[in-house]
mmCIF file with all atom_site columns, C-alpha atoms and ligand atoms in Angstrom:
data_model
loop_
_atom_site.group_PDB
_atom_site.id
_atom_site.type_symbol
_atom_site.label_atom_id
_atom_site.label_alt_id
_atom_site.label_comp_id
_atom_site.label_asym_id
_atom_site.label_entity_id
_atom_site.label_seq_id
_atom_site.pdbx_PDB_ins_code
_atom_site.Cartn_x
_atom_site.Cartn_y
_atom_site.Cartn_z
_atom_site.occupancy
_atom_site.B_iso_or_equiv
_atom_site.pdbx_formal_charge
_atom_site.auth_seq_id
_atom_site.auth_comp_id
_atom_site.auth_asym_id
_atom_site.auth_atom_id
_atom_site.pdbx_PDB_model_num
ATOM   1   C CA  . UNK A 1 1   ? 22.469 -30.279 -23.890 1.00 0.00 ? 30  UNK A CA  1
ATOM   2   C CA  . UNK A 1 2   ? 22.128 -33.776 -23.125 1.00 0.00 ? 31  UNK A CA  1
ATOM   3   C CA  . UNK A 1 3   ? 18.590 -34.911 -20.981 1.00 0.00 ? 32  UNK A CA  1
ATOM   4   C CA  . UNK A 1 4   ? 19.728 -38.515 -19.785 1.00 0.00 ? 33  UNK A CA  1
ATOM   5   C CA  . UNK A 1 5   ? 16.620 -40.814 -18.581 1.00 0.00 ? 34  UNK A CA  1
ATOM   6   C CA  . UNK A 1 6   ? 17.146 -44.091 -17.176 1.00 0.00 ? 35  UNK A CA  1
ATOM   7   C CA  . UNK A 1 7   ? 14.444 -46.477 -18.580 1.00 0.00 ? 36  UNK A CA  1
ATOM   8   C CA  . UNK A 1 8   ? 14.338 -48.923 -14.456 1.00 0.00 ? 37  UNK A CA  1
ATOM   9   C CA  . UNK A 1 9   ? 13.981 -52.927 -15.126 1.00 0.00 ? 38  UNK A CA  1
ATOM   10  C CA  . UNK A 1 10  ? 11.098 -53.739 -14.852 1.00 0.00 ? 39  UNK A CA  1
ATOM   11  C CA  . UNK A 1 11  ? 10.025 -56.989 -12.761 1.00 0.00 ? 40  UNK A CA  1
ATOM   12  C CA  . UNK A 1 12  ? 6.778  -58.078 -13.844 1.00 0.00 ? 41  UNK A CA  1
ATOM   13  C CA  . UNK A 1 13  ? 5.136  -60.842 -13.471 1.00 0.00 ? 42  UNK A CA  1
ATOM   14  C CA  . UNK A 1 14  ? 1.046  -62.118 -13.340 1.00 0.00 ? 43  UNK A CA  1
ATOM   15  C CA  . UNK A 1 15  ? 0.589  -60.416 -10.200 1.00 0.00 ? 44  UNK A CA  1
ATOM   16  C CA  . UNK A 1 16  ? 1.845  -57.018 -10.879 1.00 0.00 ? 45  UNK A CA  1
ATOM   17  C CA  . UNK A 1 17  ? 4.781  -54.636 -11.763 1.00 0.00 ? 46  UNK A CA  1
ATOM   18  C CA  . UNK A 1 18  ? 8.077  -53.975 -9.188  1.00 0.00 ? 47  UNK A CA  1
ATOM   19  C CA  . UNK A 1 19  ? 11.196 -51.791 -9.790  1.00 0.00 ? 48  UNK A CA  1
ATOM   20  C CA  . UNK A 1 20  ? 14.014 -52.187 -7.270  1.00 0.00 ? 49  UNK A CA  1
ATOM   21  C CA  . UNK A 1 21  ? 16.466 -49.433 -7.272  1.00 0.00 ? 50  UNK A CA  1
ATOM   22  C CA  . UNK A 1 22  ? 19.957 -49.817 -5.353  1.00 0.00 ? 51  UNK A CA  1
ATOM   23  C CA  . UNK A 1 23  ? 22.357 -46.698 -5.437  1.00 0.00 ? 52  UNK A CA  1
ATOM   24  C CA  . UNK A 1 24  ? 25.710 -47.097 -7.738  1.00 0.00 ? 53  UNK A CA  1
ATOM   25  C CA  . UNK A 1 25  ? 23.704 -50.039 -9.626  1.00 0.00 ? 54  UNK A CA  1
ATOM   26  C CA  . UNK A 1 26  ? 20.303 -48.314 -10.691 1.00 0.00 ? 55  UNK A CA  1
ATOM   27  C CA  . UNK A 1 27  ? 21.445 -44.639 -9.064  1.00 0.00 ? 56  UNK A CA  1
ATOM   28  C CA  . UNK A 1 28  ? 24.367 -43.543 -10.276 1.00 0.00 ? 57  UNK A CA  1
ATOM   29  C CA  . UNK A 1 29  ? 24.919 -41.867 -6.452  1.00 0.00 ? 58  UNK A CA  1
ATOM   30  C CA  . UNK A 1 30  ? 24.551 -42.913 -3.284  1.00 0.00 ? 59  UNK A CA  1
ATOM   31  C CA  . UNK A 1 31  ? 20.881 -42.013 -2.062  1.00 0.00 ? 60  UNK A CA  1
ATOM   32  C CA  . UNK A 1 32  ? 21.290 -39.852 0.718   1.00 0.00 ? 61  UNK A CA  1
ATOM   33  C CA  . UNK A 1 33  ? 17.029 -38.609 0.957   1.00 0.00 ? 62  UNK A CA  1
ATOM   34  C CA  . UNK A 1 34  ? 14.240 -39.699 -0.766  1.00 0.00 ? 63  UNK A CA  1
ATOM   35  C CA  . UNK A 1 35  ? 11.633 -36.861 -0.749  1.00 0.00 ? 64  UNK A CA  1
ATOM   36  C CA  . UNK A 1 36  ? 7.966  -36.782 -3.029  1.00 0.00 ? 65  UNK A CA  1
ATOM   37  C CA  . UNK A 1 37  ? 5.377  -34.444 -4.130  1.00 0.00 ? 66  UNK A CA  1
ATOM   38  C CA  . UNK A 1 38  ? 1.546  -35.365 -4.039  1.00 0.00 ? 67  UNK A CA  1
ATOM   39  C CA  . UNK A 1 39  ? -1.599 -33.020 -4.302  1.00 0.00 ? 68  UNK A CA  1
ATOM   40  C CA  . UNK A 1 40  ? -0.032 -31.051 -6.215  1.00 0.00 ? 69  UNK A CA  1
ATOM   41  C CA  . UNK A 1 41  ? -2.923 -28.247 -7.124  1.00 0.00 ? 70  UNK A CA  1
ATOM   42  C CA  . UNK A 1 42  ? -3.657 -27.697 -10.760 1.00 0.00 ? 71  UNK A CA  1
ATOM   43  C CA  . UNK A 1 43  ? -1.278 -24.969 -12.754 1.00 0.00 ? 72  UNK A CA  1
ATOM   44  C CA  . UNK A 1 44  ? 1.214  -24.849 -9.889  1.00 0.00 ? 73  UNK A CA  1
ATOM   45  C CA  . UNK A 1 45  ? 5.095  -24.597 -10.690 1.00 0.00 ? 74  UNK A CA  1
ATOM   46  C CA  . UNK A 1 46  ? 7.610  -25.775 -8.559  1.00 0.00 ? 75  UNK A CA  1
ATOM   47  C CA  . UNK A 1 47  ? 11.603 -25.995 -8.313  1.00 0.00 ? 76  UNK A CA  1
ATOM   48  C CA  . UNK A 1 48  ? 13.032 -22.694 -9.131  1.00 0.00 ? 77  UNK A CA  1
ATOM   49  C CA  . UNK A 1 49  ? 16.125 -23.613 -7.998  1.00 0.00 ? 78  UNK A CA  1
ATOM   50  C CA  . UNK A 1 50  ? 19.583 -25.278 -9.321  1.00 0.00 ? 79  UNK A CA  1
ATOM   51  C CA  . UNK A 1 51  ? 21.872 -27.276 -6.648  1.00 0.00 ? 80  UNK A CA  1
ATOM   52  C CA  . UNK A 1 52  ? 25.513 -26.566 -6.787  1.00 0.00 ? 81  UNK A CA  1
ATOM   53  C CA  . UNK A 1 53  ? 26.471 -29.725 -5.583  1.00 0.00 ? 82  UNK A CA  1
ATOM   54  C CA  . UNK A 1 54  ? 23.328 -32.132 -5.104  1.00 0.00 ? 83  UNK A CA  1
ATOM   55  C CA  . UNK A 1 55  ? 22.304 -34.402 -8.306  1.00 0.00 ? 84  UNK A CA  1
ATOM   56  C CA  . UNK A 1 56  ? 18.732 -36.340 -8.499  1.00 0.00 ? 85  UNK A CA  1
ATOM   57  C CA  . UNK A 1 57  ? 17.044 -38.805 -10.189 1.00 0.00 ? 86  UNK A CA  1
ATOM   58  C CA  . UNK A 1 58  ? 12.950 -37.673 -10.994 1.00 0.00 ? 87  UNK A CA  1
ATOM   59  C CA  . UNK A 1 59  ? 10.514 -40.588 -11.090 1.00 0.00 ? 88  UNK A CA  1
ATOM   60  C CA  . UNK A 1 60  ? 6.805  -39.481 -11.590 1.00 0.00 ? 89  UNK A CA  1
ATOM   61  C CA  . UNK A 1 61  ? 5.811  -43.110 -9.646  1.00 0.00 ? 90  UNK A CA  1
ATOM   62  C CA  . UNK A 1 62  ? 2.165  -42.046 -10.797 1.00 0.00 ? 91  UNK A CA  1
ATOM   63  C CA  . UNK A 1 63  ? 0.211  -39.617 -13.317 1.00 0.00 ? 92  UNK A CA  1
ATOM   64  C CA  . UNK A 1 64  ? 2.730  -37.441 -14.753 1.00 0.00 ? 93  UNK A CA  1
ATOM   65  C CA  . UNK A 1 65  ? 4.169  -34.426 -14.904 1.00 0.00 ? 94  UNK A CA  1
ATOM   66  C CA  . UNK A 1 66  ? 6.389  -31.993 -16.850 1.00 0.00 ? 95  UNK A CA  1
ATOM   67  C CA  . UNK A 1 67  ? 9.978  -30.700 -16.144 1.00 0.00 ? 96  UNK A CA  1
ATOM   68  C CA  . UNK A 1 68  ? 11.868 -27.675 -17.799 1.00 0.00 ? 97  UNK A CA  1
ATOM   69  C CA  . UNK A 1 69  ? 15.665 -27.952 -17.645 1.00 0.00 ? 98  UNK A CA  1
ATOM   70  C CA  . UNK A 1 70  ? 17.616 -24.935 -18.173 1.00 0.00 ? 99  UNK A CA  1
ATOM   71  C CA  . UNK A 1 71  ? 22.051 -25.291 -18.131 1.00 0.00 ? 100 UNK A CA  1
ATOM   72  C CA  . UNK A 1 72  ? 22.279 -21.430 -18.114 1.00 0.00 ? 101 UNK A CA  1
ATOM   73  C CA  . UNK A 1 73  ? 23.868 -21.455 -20.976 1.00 0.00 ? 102 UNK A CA  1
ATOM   74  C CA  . UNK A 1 74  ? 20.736 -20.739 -23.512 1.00 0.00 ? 103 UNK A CA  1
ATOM   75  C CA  . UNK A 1 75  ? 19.605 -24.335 -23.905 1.00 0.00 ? 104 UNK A CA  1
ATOM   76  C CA  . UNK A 1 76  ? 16.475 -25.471 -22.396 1.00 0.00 ? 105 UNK A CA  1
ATOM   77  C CA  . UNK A 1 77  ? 14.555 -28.498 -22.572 1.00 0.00 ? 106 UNK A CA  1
ATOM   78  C CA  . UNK A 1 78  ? 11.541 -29.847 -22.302 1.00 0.00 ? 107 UNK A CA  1
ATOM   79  C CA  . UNK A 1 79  ? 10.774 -33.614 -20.711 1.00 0.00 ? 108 UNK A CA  1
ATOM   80  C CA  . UNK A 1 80  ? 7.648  -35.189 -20.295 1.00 0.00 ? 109 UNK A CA  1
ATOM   81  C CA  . UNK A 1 81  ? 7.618  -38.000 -17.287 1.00 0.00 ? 110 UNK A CA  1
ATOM   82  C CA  . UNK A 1 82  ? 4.618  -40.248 -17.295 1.00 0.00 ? 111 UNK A CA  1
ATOM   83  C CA  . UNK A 1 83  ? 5.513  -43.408 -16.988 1.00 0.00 ? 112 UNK A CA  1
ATOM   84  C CA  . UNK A 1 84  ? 7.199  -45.091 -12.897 1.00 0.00 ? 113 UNK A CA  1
ATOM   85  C CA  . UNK A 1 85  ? 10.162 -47.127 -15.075 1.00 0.00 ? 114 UNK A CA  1
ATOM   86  C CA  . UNK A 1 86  ? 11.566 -43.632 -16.350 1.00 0.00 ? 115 UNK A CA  1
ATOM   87  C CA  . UNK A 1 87  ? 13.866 -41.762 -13.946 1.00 0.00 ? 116 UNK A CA  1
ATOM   88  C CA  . UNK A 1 88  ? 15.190 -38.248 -14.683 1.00 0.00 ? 117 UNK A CA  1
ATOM   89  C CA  . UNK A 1 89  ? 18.580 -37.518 -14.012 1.00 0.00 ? 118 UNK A CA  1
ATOM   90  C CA  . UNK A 1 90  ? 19.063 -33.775 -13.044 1.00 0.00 ? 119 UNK A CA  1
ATOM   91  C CA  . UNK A 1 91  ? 22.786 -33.153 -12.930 1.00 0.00 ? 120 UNK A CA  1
ATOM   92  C CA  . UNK A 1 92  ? 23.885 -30.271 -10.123 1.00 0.00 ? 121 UNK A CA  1
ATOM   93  C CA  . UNK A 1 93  ? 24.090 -26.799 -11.816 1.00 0.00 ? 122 UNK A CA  1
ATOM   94  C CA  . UNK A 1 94  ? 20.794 -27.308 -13.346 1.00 0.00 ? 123 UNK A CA  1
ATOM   95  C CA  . UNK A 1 95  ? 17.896 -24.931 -13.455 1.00 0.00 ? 124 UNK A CA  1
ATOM   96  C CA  . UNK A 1 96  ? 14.485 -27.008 -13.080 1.00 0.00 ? 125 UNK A CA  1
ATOM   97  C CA  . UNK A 1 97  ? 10.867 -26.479 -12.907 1.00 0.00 ? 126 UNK A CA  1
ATOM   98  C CA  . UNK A 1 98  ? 8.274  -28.849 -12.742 1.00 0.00 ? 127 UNK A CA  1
ATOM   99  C CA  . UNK A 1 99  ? 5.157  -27.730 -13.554 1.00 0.00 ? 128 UNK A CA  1
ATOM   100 C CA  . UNK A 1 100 ? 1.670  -29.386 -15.336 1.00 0.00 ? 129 UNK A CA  1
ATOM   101 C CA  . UNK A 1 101 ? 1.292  -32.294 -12.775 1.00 0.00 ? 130 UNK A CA  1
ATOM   102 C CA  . UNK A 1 102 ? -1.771 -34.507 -13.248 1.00 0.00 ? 131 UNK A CA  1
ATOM   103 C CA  . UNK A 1 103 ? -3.943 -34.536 -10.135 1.00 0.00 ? 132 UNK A CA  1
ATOM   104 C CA  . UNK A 1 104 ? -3.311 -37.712 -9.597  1.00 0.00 ? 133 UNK A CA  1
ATOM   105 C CA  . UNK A 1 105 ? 0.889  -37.298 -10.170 1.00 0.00 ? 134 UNK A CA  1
ATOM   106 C CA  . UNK A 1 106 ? 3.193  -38.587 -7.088  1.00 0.00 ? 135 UNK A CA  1
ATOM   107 C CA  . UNK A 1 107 ? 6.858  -37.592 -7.766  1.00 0.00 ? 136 UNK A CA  1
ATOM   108 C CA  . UNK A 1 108 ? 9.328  -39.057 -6.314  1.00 0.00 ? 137 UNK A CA  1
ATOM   109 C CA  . UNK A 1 109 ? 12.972 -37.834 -5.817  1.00 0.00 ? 138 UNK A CA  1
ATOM   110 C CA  . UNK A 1 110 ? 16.621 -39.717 -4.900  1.00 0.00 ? 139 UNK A CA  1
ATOM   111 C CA  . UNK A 1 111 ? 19.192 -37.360 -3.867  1.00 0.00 ? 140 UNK A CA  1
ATOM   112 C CA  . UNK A 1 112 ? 22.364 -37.619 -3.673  1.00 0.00 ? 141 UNK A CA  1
ATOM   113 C CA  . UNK A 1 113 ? 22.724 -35.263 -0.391  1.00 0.00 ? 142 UNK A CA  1
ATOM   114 C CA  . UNK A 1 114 ? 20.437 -34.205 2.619   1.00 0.00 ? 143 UNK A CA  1
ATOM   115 C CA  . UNK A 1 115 ? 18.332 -31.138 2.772   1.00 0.00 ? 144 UNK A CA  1
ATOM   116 C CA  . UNK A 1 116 ? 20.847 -28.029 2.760   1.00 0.00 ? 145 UNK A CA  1
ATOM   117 C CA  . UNK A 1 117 ? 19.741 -24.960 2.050   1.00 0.00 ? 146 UNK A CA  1
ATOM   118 C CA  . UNK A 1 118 ? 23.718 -23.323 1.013   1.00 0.00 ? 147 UNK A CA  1
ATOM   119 C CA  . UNK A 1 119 ? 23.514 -26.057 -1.456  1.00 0.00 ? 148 UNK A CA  1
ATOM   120 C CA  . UNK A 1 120 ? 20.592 -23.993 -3.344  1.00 0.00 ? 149 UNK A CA  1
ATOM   121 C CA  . UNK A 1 121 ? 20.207 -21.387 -6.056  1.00 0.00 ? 150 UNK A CA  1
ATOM   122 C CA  . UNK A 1 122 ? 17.131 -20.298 -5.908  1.00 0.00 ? 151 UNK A CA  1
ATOM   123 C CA  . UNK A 1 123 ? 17.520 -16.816 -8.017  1.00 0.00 ? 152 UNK A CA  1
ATOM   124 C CA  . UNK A 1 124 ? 17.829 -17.282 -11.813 1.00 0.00 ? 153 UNK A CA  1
ATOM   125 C CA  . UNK A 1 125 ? 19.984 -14.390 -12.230 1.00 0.00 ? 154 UNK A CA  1
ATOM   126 C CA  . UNK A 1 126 ? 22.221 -15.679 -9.574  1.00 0.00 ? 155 UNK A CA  1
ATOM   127 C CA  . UNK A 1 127 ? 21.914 -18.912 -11.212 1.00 0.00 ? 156 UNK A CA  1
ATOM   128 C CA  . UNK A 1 128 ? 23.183 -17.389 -14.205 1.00 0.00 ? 157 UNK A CA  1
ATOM   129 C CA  . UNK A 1 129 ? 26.364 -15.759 -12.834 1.00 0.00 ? 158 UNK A CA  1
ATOM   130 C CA  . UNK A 1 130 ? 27.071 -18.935 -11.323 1.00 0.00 ? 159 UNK A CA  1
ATOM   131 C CA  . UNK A 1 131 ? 27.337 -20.867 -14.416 1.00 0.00 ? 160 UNK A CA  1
ATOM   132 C CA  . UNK A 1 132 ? 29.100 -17.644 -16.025 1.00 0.00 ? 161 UNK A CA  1
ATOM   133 C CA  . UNK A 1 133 ? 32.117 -17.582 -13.481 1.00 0.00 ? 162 UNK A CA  1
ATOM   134 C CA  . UNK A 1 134 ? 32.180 -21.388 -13.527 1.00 0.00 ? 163 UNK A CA  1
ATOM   135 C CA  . UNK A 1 135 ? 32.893 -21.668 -17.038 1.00 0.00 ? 164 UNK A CA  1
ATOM   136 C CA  . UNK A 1 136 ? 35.717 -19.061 -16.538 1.00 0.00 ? 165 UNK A CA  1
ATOM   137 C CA  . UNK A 1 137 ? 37.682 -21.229 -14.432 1.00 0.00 ? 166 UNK A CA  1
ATOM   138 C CA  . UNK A 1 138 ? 37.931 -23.454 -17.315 1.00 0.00 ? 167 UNK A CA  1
HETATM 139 P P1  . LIG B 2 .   ? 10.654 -26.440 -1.700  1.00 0.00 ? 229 LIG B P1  1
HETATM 140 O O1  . LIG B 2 .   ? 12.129 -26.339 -1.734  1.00 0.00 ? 229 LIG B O1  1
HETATM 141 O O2  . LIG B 2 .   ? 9.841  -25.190 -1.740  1.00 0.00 ? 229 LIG B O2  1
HETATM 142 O O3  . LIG B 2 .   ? 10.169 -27.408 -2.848  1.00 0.00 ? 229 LIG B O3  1
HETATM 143 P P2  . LIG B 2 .   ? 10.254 -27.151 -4.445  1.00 0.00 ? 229 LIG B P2  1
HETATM 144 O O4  . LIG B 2 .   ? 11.637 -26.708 -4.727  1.00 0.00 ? 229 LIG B O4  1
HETATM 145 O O5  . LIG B 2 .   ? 9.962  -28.460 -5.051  1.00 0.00 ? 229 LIG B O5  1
HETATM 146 O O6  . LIG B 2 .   ? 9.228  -26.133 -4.798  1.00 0.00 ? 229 LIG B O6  1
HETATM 147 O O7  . LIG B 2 .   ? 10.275 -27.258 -0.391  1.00 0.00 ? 229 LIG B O7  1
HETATM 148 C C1  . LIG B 2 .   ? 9.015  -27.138 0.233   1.00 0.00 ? 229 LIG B C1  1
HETATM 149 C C2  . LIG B 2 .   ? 9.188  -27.206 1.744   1.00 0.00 ? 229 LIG B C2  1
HETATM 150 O O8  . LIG B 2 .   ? 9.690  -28.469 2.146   1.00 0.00 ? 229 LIG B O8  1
HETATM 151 C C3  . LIG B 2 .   ? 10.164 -26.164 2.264   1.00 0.00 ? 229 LIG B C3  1
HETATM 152 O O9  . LIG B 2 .   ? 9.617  -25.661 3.463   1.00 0.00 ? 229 LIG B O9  1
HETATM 153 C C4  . LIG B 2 .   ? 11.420 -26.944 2.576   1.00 0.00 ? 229 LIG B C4  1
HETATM 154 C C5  . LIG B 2 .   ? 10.891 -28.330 2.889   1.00 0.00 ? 229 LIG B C5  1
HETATM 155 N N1  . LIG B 2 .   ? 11.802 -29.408 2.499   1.00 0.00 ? 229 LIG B N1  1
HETATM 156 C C6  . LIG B 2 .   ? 12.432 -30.139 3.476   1.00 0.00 ? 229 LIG B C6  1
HETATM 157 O O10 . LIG B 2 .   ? 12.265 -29.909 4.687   1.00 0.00 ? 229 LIG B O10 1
HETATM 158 N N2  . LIG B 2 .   ? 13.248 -31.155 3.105   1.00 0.00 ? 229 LIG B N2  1
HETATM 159 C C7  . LIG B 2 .   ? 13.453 -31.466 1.809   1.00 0.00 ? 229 LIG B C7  1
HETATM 160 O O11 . LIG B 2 .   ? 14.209 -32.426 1.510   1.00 0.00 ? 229 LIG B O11 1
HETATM 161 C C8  . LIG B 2 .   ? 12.817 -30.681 0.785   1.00 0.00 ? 229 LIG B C8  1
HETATM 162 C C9  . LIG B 2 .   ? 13.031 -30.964 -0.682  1.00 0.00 ? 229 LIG B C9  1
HETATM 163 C C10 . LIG B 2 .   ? 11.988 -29.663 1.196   1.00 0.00 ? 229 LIG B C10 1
#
């Protein structure tokens, strides 16, 4: 199972640090919502969930924070993101969880679609049969 992160350019300069990102140049999709999680409270997981159709791209802008990826298919991985040039790609039929956020962690995510809740998965088992009929197709 391949993770792919994008390592952003990086403009810096004396003043400071800036990362532009433009869709089909930086974003390999066109950026339909930008969403991101603050305040996240210590030990909390999130996600739970794998998109049928929507893919993303995970920047933790500040602190960090941990993801699990899961392709139903018994490979899991583990990716660290602590640093605002790395971006996560998350690929649709993906299981995710983020989970040990830093207090201080601001997550930011680029999706390809708009909020649609028929476009979840949000029960592993589900998630699981999913990926099970898929690959019968093929
Ligand atoms: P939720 O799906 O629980 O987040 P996560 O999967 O990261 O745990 O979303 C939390 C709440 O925010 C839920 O009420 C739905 C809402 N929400 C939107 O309205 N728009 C969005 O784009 C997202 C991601 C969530």
């Amino acid at each position: 199972m391949q993770v792919v992160k994008y390592a952003f350019q990086q403009h810096g300069d004396d003043r400071g640090m800036l990362i532009a990102l433009e869709e089909y140049k930086d974003i390999p999709f066109k950026i339909q919502r930008v969403y991101y999680m603050y305040d996240t409270k210590a030990g909390v997981h999130r996600g739970f969930h794998a998109h049928k159709k929507l893919e993303q791209i995970l920047v933790c802008i500040h602190g960090s924070c941990k993801v699990l990826l899961d392709n139903g298919k018994g490979e899991k991985k583990r990716i660290s993101l602590e640093k605002p040039y790395e971006g996560l790609y998350i690929s649709n039929d993906m299981w995710r969880e983020m989970y040990d956020f830093s207090e201080d962690a601001v997550l930011l995510v680029l999706a390809s679609e708009p909020y649609e809740e028929e476009d979840y998965i949000r029960n592993y088992e589900e998630f699981l049969d999913f990926i099970a009929q898929k690959g019968e197709i093929y």
